């Protein structure tokens, strides 16, 4: 839990797939909120957290099952507004004296549904049912349904499968809906959250400017006059972390930029120049490309490559960090989704598809304490903070780039020659995307060099050169992705440019695999 001075809203997570979206909708309203799994929300936790309002999320369980998730009963006596969503509605009804029926006796609803209002007015629905159709589209996903509402509640909206789609006890400010207002497919859902936080008395003071000031004060308080080191990758998260710390503690911060020789064309120079010239921060440019490329020589197994890079990164970082006398803290750009994932009650151990590269494990090994100023932010909030800190828009909007860099875009053995070809081809491809004004529409785009040569003909001569794969995807979070539908003209122009401008490539493929079944990177 944080010690923010803002009014805060508590989201009790009962395991819905879309709980994070509730937090998104609230943050968009400049309301500070935290998601906590229901098991952690005890009476003592609630008293300490002192929420100004509570939201019960949806969830996959049935309230009729003994041992199914519940909020602490003190939630109902705190005297703060509560909004229950889907399973959250059913829990609220069940706990307060209503009745829920199991799926087999009820009309299950999954997907689009329409609610119509009752005659009674409730502030929660201000701005609803105004388009003349007399109904609102909502997204349902429930098997069980409320069969009898709890004493004190009234019905304010009904859908064909949910006679109690919208209910409220306005005297206690308890509201409960069967549908999911947080999802995109409930088009007017954001209004419902806006109404809820308004009637709970939030003033919407969670802004990036305020966050920046608070974080700077917090960092100063945590660090005092001691020293901090920060691993800078050139990506948005580590850059924003570094700059925020620099603002807070100036020279007490040293950033280490580990150049593993697997960066894109001119990338190392650009990153170093940006930080040295614009921010004047202590920066060690650790050019360790010989070490990394040496150890990767002859290695073609993707996991072995990742493990080597991860291990060397930690060794190298430690070597440079040891030169900074008295460093007691390590700054890391951990984001809120990482924090939620690590505490989520529903997120059991999942299969490792790829071992991701990060600096986890370093703090214990080196006896360092962590400074994580982005722990409360979502990715787009980090971008907004970067903007607030004066990072150039072109930098903030850059596509994600993986820690292992070009190594995982070079399936098979990595050689300096292949990396050279890949860097040039990737630069041409990205240049094409920018020239055609497509960069911001695409979530991530890159070239990969394939582990094969093919025969071609150029200028009446035979060529036997590398084949290149181009990848471009749209995505929201990198968890799922779709390939970007370039026009044929774009693809043929780009292929021609790459083959003409990059020696060593004579064939270009476009990767039209979505994720799943593919992953975004090739390894
Ligand atoms: P995949 O290939 O798993 O990638 O579909 C999803 C997103 O994660 C990035 N990625 C990484 N980022 N360290 C990172 O920092 C890694 O080891 C790593 N592997 C993949 C990838 O670029 C995409 O954005």
Coordinates of C-alpha atoms and ligand atoms in Angstrom, one line a residue:
X1 CA 0.0 0.0 0.0
X2 CA 1.3 3.5 -0.7
X3 CA 1.1 6.6 1.5
X4 CA -0.5 8.9 -1.1
X5 CA -2.1 12.0 0.2
X6 CA -5.0 11.7 -2.3
X7 CA -8.4 10.3 -1.5
X8 CA -8.2 6.7 -2.5
X9 CA -10.6 4.2 -3.8
X10 CA -10.1 0.5 -3.1
X11 CA -10.9 -2.1 -5.7
X12 CA -11.4 -5.6 -4.1
X13 CA -10.4 -8.1 -6.7
X14 CA -12.5 -11.3 -6.9
X15 CA -10.7 -12.6 -9.9
X16 CA -12.3 -11.0 -13.0
X17 CA -10.3 -11.0 -16.2
X18 CA -11.0 -7.2 -16.5
X19 CA -10.4 -5.9 -13.0
X20 CA -7.4 -3.8 -14.3
X21 CA -9.8 -2.0 -16.6
X22 CA -11.7 -0.7 -13.6
X23 CA -8.5 0.9 -12.4
X24 CA -7.9 2.3 -15.9
X25 CA -11.3 3.9 -16.0
X26 CA -10.8 5.5 -12.6
X27 CA -7.3 6.8 -13.3
X28 CA -8.8 8.4 -16.4
X29 CA -11.0 10.3 -14.1
X30 CA -7.9 11.4 -12.1
X31 CA -9.0 9.2 -9.1
X32 CA -6.3 7.4 -7.2
X33 CA -7.2 3.7 -6.7
X34 CA -5.5 0.4 -5.8
X35 CA -6.5 -3.1 -6.7
X36 CA -6.1 -5.7 -3.9
X37 CA -7.0 -9.4 -4.0
X38 CA -9.9 -10.2 -1.7
X39 CA -7.8 -12.5 0.6
X40 CA -5.6 -9.5 1.5
X41 CA -8.5 -7.2 2.4
X42 CA -9.0 -7.9 6.1
X43 CA -10.7 -5.6 8.6
X44 CA -7.4 -4.3 9.7
X45 CA -6.3 -3.6 6.1
X46 CA -9.6 -1.7 5.4
X47 CA -9.2 0.4 8.5
X48 CA -5.6 1.2 7.5
X49 CA -6.4 1.9 3.9
X50 CA -9.3 4.1 4.8
X51 CA -10.9 4.2 1.3
X52 CA -13.3 6.9 0.3
X53 CA -15.2 4.4 -1.8
X54 CA -14.9 0.7 -2.6
X55 CA -15.6 -1.3 -5.7
X56 CA -16.2 -5.1 -5.7
X57 CA -14.9 -6.5 -9.0
X58 CA -16.4 -9.4 -11.0
X59 CA -15.1 -12.9 -10.6
X60 CA -15.5 -16.4 -11.8
X61 CA -16.9 -18.0 -8.6
X62 CA -20.4 -18.6 -7.5
X63 CA -21.5 -17.0 -4.2
X64 CA -23.5 -20.2 -3.5
X65 CA -20.3 -22.3 -3.3
X66 CA -19.2 -22.5 0.3
X67 CA -15.8 -20.9 0.7
X68 CA -16.3 -18.6 -2.3
X69 CA -14.6 -15.1 -2.1
X70 CA -16.1 -12.5 0.2
X71 CA -15.2 -9.0 1.3
X72 CA -14.7 -8.4 5.0
X73 CA -18.1 -7.6 6.5
X74 CA -16.7 -4.3 7.9
X75 CA -16.7 -3.0 4.3
X76 CA -20.5 -2.5 4.7
X77 CA -20.2 -0.6 8.0
X78 CA -17.4 1.8 7.0
X79 CA -20.0 4.3 5.8
X80 CA -18.5 4.7 2.3
X81 CA -20.1 4.2 -1.1
X82 CA -19.7 0.7 -2.6
X83 CA -20.2 -0.3 -6.2
X84 CA -20.5 -4.0 -6.9
X85 CA -19.9 -5.4 -10.4
X86 CA -21.2 -8.7 -11.7
X87 CA -19.9 -11.2 -9.0
X88 CA -19.5 -8.1 -6.9
X89 CA -23.2 -7.4 -7.2
X90 CA -24.1 -11.0 -6.3
X91 CA -21.8 -10.9 -3.2
X92 CA -23.3 -7.7 -2.1
X93 CA -26.9 -9.0 -2.4
X94 CA -26.0 -12.3 -0.7
X95 CA -24.2 -10.6 2.2
X96 CA -27.0 -8.0 2.7
X97 CA -29.9 -10.4 2.8
X98 CA -30.9 -10.9 -0.9
X99 CA -30.8 -14.2 -2.9
X100 CA -28.7 -15.3 -5.8
X101 CA -29.7 -18.2 -8.0
X102 CA -27.3 -20.6 -9.7
X103 CA -26.8 -20.7 -13.5
X104 CA -29.0 -23.7 -14.2
X105 CA -32.2 -21.9 -12.9
X106 CA -31.3 -18.6 -14.4
X107 CA -30.9 -16.9 -17.7
X108 CA -27.2 -16.7 -18.3
X109 CA -26.0 -13.8 -20.4
X110 CA -22.7 -13.6 -22.1
X111 CA -21.8 -10.7 -24.4
X112 CA -23.9 -7.8 -25.6
X113 CA -27.2 -7.0 -23.8
X114 CA -29.5 -4.0 -23.4
X115 CA -30.7 -2.5 -20.2
X116 CA -33.8 -0.4 -19.9
X117 CA -34.4 2.0 -17.0
X118 CA -37.1 1.8 -14.3
X119 CA -39.2 4.9 -13.6
X120 CA -37.1 5.8 -10.5
X121 CA -34.2 8.2 -10.7
X122 CA -30.7 7.5 -9.4
X123 CA -27.7 9.8 -9.7
X124 CA -25.5 6.8 -10.7
X125 CA -27.3 6.8 -14.1
X126 CA -27.0 10.6 -14.9
X127 CA -26.3 10.8 -18.6
X128 CA -27.7 7.3 -19.3
X129 CA -30.7 6.5 -21.5
X130 CA -30.5 9.8 -23.4
X131 CA -30.1 8.8 -27.0
X132 CA -33.8 8.3 -27.7
X133 CA -33.6 4.5 -27.9
X134 CA -34.6 4.2 -24.3
X135 CA -31.9 1.6 -23.6
X136 CA -28.1 1.3 -23.1
X137 CA -25.8 -1.4 -24.5
X138 CA -23.9 -3.2 -21.8
X139 CA -21.6 -6.2 -21.6
X140 CA -22.7 -9.1 -19.6
X141 CA -20.8 -12.2 -18.5
X142 CA -22.7 -14.1 -15.9
X143 CA -24.1 -17.5 -15.2
X144 CA -25.7 -16.9 -11.8
X145 CA -28.1 -14.0 -11.2
X146 CA -29.7 -12.1 -8.4
X147 CA -33.1 -13.6 -7.7
X148 CA -34.1 -11.3 -4.9
X149 CA -32.5 -8.0 -4.0
X150 CA -31.4 -7.2 -0.5
X151 CA -33.7 -5.1 1.8
X152 CA -33.2 -1.4 1.2
X153 CA -32.3 -1.8 -2.5
X154 CA -34.4 -0.7 -5.5
X155 CA -34.2 -1.7 -9.1
X156 CA -33.2 1.0 -11.6
X157 CA -32.5 -1.0 -14.7
X158 CA -33.4 -4.4 -16.2
X159 CA -32.1 -6.6 -19.0
X160 CA -33.8 -9.7 -20.5
X161 CA -31.6 -12.0 -18.5
X162 CA -31.1 -9.8 -15.5
X163 CA -34.2 -8.4 -13.9
X164 CA -31.9 -6.7 -11.4
X165 CA -29.3 -5.4 -13.8
X166 CA -28.9 -2.1 -11.9
X167 CA -29.8 -1.8 -8.3
X168 CA -29.0 0.6 -5.5
X169 CA -29.6 1.4 -1.9
X170 CA -29.3 5.2 -2.2
X171 CA -29.5 5.8 1.6
X172 CA -26.3 3.8 2.2
X173 CA -24.8 4.7 -1.3
X174 CA -24.5 1.0 -2.2
X175 CA -24.8 0.4 -5.9
X176 CA -24.7 -2.9 -7.8
X177 CA -24.8 -3.8 -11.4
X178 CA -24.8 -7.2 -13.1
X179 CA -22.9 -6.0 -16.2
X180 CA -19.3 -4.7 -16.7
X181 CA -19.2 -0.9 -17.1
X182 CA -15.4 -1.0 -17.4
X183 CA -15.2 -2.7 -20.8
X184 CA -15.2 -1.1 -24.1
X185 CA -18.4 -2.8 -25.1
X186 CA -20.4 -0.9 -22.5
X187 CA -20.1 2.3 -24.4
X188 CA -21.5 4.6 -21.7
X189 CA -19.7 2.7 -18.9
X190 CA -17.2 5.5 -18.2
X191 CA -20.1 7.8 -17.3
X192 CA -21.3 5.4 -14.7
X193 CA -17.8 5.4 -13.0
X194 CA -17.7 9.2 -13.3
X195 CA -21.1 9.4 -11.5
X196 CA -20.0 7.0 -8.8
X197 CA -16.7 8.8 -7.9
X198 CA -18.5 12.1 -8.0
X199 CA -21.2 11.0 -5.6
X200 CA -18.4 9.5 -3.4
X201 CA -16.9 13.0 -3.2
X202 CA -13.6 12.5 -5.2
X203 CA -12.3 15.7 -6.6
X204 CA -10.1 14.2 -9.3
X205 CA -6.7 15.5 -8.1
X206 CA -4.6 12.5 -9.3
X207 CA -2.7 14.3 -12.0
X208 CA 0.8 13.7 -13.5
X209 CA 2.0 17.1 -12.3
X210 CA 0.9 16.2 -8.7
X211 CA 2.4 12.7 -9.1
X212 CA 5.8 14.1 -10.1
X213 CA 6.0 16.5 -7.2
X214 CA 4.9 13.8 -4.7
X215 CA 7.3 11.2 -6.1
X216 CA 10.2 13.6 -5.9
X217 CA 9.4 14.3 -2.3
X218 CA 9.1 10.6 -1.6
X219 CA 12.4 9.7 -3.3
X220 CA 14.2 12.4 -1.3
X221 CA 12.6 11.0 1.9
X222 CA 13.6 7.4 1.1
X223 CA 17.1 8.0 -0.1
X224 CA 18.2 10.9 2.1
X225 CA 21.8 11.7 1.2
X226 CA 22.7 8.2 0.1
X227 CA 23.6 7.0 -3.4
X228 CA 21.4 5.3 -6.1
X229 CA 22.3 3.4 -9.2
X230 CA 19.9 2.8 -12.1
X231 CA 20.2 0.5 -15.1
X232 CA 19.3 2.6 -18.1
X233 CA 18.2 0.6 -21.2
X234 CA 17.1 3.5 -23.4
X235 CA 13.5 2.3 -23.1
X236 CA 10.7 4.6 -21.8
X237 CA 10.3 3.0 -18.3
X238 CA 14.0 3.1 -17.3
X239 CA 14.5 6.5 -18.8
X240 CA 11.6 8.1 -16.9
X241 CA 12.8 6.4 -13.7
X242 CA 16.3 7.8 -14.3
X243 CA 15.1 11.3 -15.0
X244 CA 12.7 11.4 -12.1
X245 CA 15.5 10.3 -9.8
X246 CA 17.8 12.8 -11.3
X247 CA 15.3 15.6 -10.6
X248 CA 14.9 14.4 -7.0
X249 CA 18.5 13.7 -6.0
X250 CA 20.8 15.0 -8.8
X251 CA 24.4 13.8 -8.4
X252 CA 23.5 11.1 -5.9
X253 CA 22.3 9.1 -8.9
X254 CA 24.5 7.2 -11.4
X255 CA 23.0 5.5 -14.4
X256 CA 24.6 2.6 -16.0
X257 CA 23.9 2.0 -19.7
X258 CA 25.0 -1.5 -20.6
X259 CA 25.7 -1.7 -24.3
X260 CA 25.5 -5.4 -25.2
X261 CA 26.2 -4.9 -28.9
X262 CA 22.7 -5.9 -29.7
X263 CA 21.2 -2.5 -30.1
X264 CA 19.8 -0.9 -33.2
X265 CA 21.6 1.4 -35.7
X266 CA 23.2 4.3 -33.8
X267 CA 21.0 3.6 -30.8
X268 CA 23.8 3.6 -28.1
X269 CA 25.1 7.0 -29.3
X270 CA 21.6 8.5 -29.4
X271 CA 20.7 7.3 -25.9
X272 CA 24.0 8.5 -24.4
X273 CA 23.8 11.9 -26.1
X274 CA 20.2 12.4 -25.0
X275 CA 21.0 11.8 -21.3
X276 CA 24.3 13.5 -21.2
X277 CA 23.4 16.6 -23.3
X278 CA 19.8 17.2 -22.1
X279 CA 19.9 16.0 -18.5
X280 CA 23.5 16.2 -17.5
X281 CA 23.2 13.1 -15.4
X282 CA 26.1 10.8 -14.3
X283 CA 26.1 8.2 -16.9
X284 CA 28.4 5.2 -17.4
X285 CA 28.3 4.0 -20.9
X286 CA 29.5 0.4 -20.5
X287 CA 30.5 -0.9 -23.9
X288 CA 30.6 -4.6 -23.3
X289 CA 29.7 -5.8 -26.8
X290 CA 32.8 -7.9 -27.2
X291 CA 31.9 -9.8 -24.0
X292 CA 28.3 -10.4 -25.0
X293 CA 29.0 -11.3 -28.6
X294 CA 31.9 -13.4 -27.6
X295 CA 29.8 -15.5 -25.2
X296 CA 27.0 -15.8 -27.8
X297 CA 29.3 -17.1 -30.5
X298 CA 28.1 -20.4 -31.9
X299 CA 24.9 -20.4 -29.7
X300 CA 21.7 -20.9 -31.5
X301 CA 19.2 -22.1 -28.9
X302 CA 16.8 -19.2 -28.0
X303 CA 16.6 -20.0 -24.3
X304 CA 20.4 -20.4 -24.0
X305 CA 20.8 -17.1 -25.7
X306 CA 18.4 -15.4 -23.3
X307 CA 20.1 -17.0 -20.3
X308 CA 23.5 -15.9 -21.4
X309 CA 22.4 -12.3 -21.9
X310 CA 20.6 -12.2 -18.6
X311 CA 23.5 -13.6 -16.7
X312 CA 26.1 -11.3 -18.4
X313 CA 23.9 -8.3 -17.9
X314 CA 23.8 -8.8 -14.2
X315 CA 27.5 -9.5 -14.0
X316 CA 28.4 -6.4 -16.0
X317 CA 26.0 -4.2 -14.1
X318 CA 27.4 -5.4 -10.9
X319 CA 30.9 -4.8 -12.0
X320 CA 30.1 -1.1 -12.8
X321 CA 27.9 -0.6 -9.8
X322 CA 30.8 -1.8 -7.6
X323 CA 32.8 1.2 -8.8
X324 CA 30.2 3.6 -7.3
X325 CA 31.2 3.8 -3.7
X326 CA 28.5 3.7 -1.1
X327 CA 25.6 3.0 -3.5
X328 CA 22.7 1.7 -1.3
X329 CA 19.8 1.7 -3.7
X330 CA 18.9 0.3 -7.1
X331 CA 16.2 2.2 -9.1
X332 CA 13.9 0.1 -11.2
X333 CA 11.1 1.0 -13.6
X334 CA 8.6 -1.6 -12.2
X335 CA 5.1 -0.8 -13.4
X336 CA 1.7 -1.3 -11.8
X337 CA 0.7 -4.2 -14.0
X338 CA 3.8 -6.1 -12.9
X339 CA 2.9 -5.4 -9.3
X340 CA -0.7 -6.6 -9.7
X341 CA 0.5 -9.7 -11.6
X342 CA 2.8 -10.7 -8.8
X343 CA 0.0 -10.4 -6.2
X344 CA -3.0 -11.5 -8.2
X345 CA -4.8 -14.3 -6.5
X346 CA -6.0 -15.8 -9.7
X347 CA -2.6 -15.7 -11.5
X348 CA -1.3 -19.1 -10.7
X349 CA 2.0 -20.2 -12.1
X350 CA 1.9 -20.1 -15.8
X351 CA 4.0 -21.9 -18.4
X352 CA 7.3 -20.1 -19.3
X353 CA 7.2 -19.3 -22.9
X354 CA 10.3 -17.2 -22.8
X355 CA 12.5 -16.3 -19.9
X356 CA 12.3 -12.5 -19.9
X357 CA 15.3 -10.4 -19.3
X358 CA 15.3 -8.1 -16.4
X359 CA 17.4 -7.1 -13.4
X360 CA 15.3 -9.0 -10.9
X361 CA 17.5 -10.8 -8.4
X362 CA 20.1 -8.1 -8.5
X363 CA 19.0 -6.2 -5.3
X364 CA 19.3 -9.3 -3.1
X365 CA 22.6 -10.3 -4.7
X366 CA 24.1 -6.9 -4.2
X367 CA 22.4 -6.1 -0.9
X368 CA 20.7 -3.1 -2.4
X369 CA 17.3 -1.6 -1.5
X370 CA 14.8 -0.8 -4.2
X371 CA 13.5 2.5 -5.4
X372 CA 10.6 2.0 -7.7
X373 CA 8.9 5.3 -8.5
X374 CA 6.7 4.0 -11.2
X375 CA 5.1 1.2 -9.2
X376 CA 1.7 2.9 -9.2
X377 CA 1.6 3.7 -12.9
X378 CA 0.2 2.1 -16.0
X379 CA 2.3 2.3 -19.2
X380 CA 0.5 5.2 -20.7
X381 CA 0.7 7.1 -17.4
X382 CA 4.5 6.6 -17.6
X383 CA 4.4 8.2 -21.0
X384 CA 2.4 11.1 -19.6
X385 CA 5.0 11.4 -16.8
X386 CA 7.8 11.3 -19.3
X387 CA 6.0 14.2 -21.2
X388 CA 5.7 16.1 -17.9
X389 CA 9.5 15.6 -17.3
X390 CA 10.3 17.0 -20.8
X391 CA 11.2 13.9 -22.6
X392 CA 10.8 14.4 -26.4
X393 CA 7.6 13.0 -27.8
X394 CA 9.5 11.0 -30.4
X395 CA 11.3 9.3 -27.6
X396 CA 8.2 8.7 -25.5
X397 CA 6.3 7.2 -28.4
X398 CA 9.0 4.7 -29.4
X399 CA 8.0 1.1 -30.0
X400 CA 9.0 -1.3 -27.2
X401 CA 12.4 -2.9 -27.6
X402 CA 13.3 -6.1 -25.7
X403 CA 16.1 -6.4 -23.2
X404 CA 17.9 -9.1 -25.2
X405 CA 17.8 -6.7 -28.2
X406 CA 18.6 -8.0 -31.7
X407 CA 19.7 -11.4 -30.3
X408 CA 16.1 -12.5 -30.5
X409 CA 15.6 -11.1 -33.9
X410 CA 18.4 -13.1 -35.3
X411 CA 17.2 -16.8 -35.0
X412 CA 20.1 -19.2 -35.1
X413 CA 23.7 -18.2 -34.6
X414 CA 24.5 -14.5 -34.1
X415 CA 27.4 -13.1 -36.0
X416 CA 28.6 -9.5 -36.3
X417 CA 27.9 -9.7 -40.1
X418 CA 24.3 -10.7 -39.6
X419 CA 23.8 -8.0 -37.0
X420 CA 25.2 -5.4 -39.3
X421 CA 22.8 -6.4 -42.1
X422 CA 19.9 -6.5 -39.6
X423 CA 20.6 -3.0 -38.3
X424 CA 20.7 -1.5 -41.7
X425 CA 17.6 -3.3 -42.9
X426 CA 15.6 -2.5 -39.7
X427 CA 16.5 1.2 -40.1
X428 CA 15.2 1.3 -43.7
X429 CA 12.0 -0.5 -42.6
X430 CA 11.3 1.9 -39.8
X431 CA 12.1 4.8 -42.1
X432 CA 9.5 3.5 -44.5
X433 CA 7.0 3.2 -41.7
X434 CA 7.6 6.7 -40.5
X435 CA 7.6 8.2 -44.0
X436 CA 4.2 6.6 -44.6
X437 CA 2.9 8.1 -41.3
X438 CA 2.2 4.6 -39.9
X439 CA 4.6 4.6 -36.9
X440 CA 2.1 5.6 -34.2
X441 CA -0.6 3.2 -35.6
X442 CA 1.7 0.3 -35.1
X443 CA 2.5 -1.1 -31.6
X444 CA 5.8 -2.6 -32.5
X445 CA 7.6 -3.1 -35.8
X446 CA 11.1 -4.6 -36.6
X447 CA 13.1 -6.6 -39.0
X448 CA 14.5 -10.0 -38.2
X449 CA 17.3 -11.8 -40.2
X450 CA 16.4 -15.4 -40.9
X451 CA 18.9 -18.2 -40.5
X452 CA 19.0 -19.1 -44.2
X453 CA 20.3 -17.9 -47.5
X454 CA 18.4 -18.1 -50.7
X455 CA 19.2 -17.7 -54.3
X456 CA 18.3 -14.6 -56.2
X457 CA 19.3 -12.7 -59.4
X458 CA 20.5 -9.1 -59.4
X459 CA 21.9 -7.4 -62.4
X460 CA 22.0 -10.6 -64.4
X461 CA 24.2 -12.2 -61.7
X462 CA 23.4 -14.9 -59.2
X463 CA 23.1 -13.9 -55.5
X464 CA 23.1 -16.1 -52.5
X465 CA 22.1 -13.9 -49.6
X466 CA 20.1 -13.7 -46.4
X467 CA 16.3 -13.6 -46.2
X468 CA 14.7 -11.0 -44.0
X469 CA 11.4 -11.1 -42.1
X470 CA 9.5 -7.9 -41.4
X471 CA 7.1 -7.9 -38.5
X472 CA 4.6 -5.2 -37.5
X473 CA 1.8 -5.7 -34.9
X474 CA -1.0 -3.9 -33.3
X475 CA -1.6 -4.6 -29.6
X476 CA -2.6 -3.0 -26.4
X477 CA -0.3 -4.7 -23.9
X478 CA 1.9 -7.1 -25.9
X479 CA -0.1 -10.1 -24.5
X480 CA -2.0 -10.6 -27.7
X481 CA -1.3 -9.0 -31.0
X482 CA -2.4 -8.9 -34.6
X483 CA -0.2 -8.4 -37.6
X484 CA -0.5 -5.0 -39.2
X485 CA -2.3 -5.0 -42.6
X486 CA 0.2 -3.0 -44.8
X487 CA -0.9 -2.3 -48.3
X488 CA 0.8 -4.3 -51.1
X489 CA 2.3 -1.1 -52.4
X490 CA 3.9 -0.4 -49.1
X491 CA 5.3 -3.9 -48.9
X492 CA 6.7 -4.0 -52.4
X493 CA 8.3 -0.5 -52.0
X494 CA 9.8 -1.5 -48.7
X495 CA 11.1 -4.8 -50.0
X496 CA 12.7 -3.1 -53.0
X497 CA 14.3 -0.4 -50.8
X498 CA 15.8 -3.0 -48.4
X499 CA 17.2 -5.2 -51.2
X500 CA 18.6 -2.2 -53.0
X501 CA 20.0 -0.4 -50.0
X502 CA 21.2 -3.3 -47.8
X503 CA 24.0 -5.5 -49.1
X504 CA 23.5 -9.1 -48.1
X505 CA 19.8 -9.4 -48.4
X506 CA 18.1 -10.7 -51.5
X507 CA 14.6 -11.7 -50.2
X508 CA 12.0 -10.1 -47.9
X509 CA 9.1 -11.9 -46.2
X510 CA 6.2 -10.3 -44.3
X511 CA 5.2 -12.1 -41.2
X512 CA 1.4 -12.3 -41.0
X513 CA 1.1 -14.4 -37.8
X514 CA -0.9 -13.0 -34.9
X515 CA -0.2 -13.7 -31.2
X516 CA -1.2 -16.3 -30.3
X517 CA -0.2 -18.6 -32.0
X518 CA 3.0 -16.7 -32.8
X519 CA 4.8 -14.5 -30.3
X520 CA 5.8 -11.0 -31.2
X521 CA 9.5 -11.6 -31.3
X522 CA 10.9 -14.5 -33.3
X523 CA 12.6 -16.1 -30.3
Ligands
LIG1 P1 6.7 -11.8 -27.1 O1 7.8 -12.1 -28.1 O2 6.8 -12.6 -25.8 O3 6.9 -10.3 -26.7 O4 5.4 -11.9 -27.7 C1 6.0 -9.5 -26.0 C2 6.6 -8.1 -25.8 O5 7.7 -8.3 -24.9 C3 8.9 -7.9 -25.5 N1 9.9 -8.8 -25.0 C4 10.8 -8.5 -24.0 N2 11.0 -7.4 -23.3 N3 12.7 -8.4 -22.2 C5 12.0 -7.3 -22.4 O6 12.2 -6.3 -21.8 C6 12.6 -9.6 -22.8 O7 13.3 -10.5 -22.6 C7 11.6 -9.6 -23.8 N4 11.1 -10.6 -24.7 C8 10.1 -10.0 -25.4 C9 8.7 -7.9 -27.0 O8 9.5 -7.0 -27.7 C10 7.2 -7.5 -27.0 O9 7.1 -6.1 -26.9

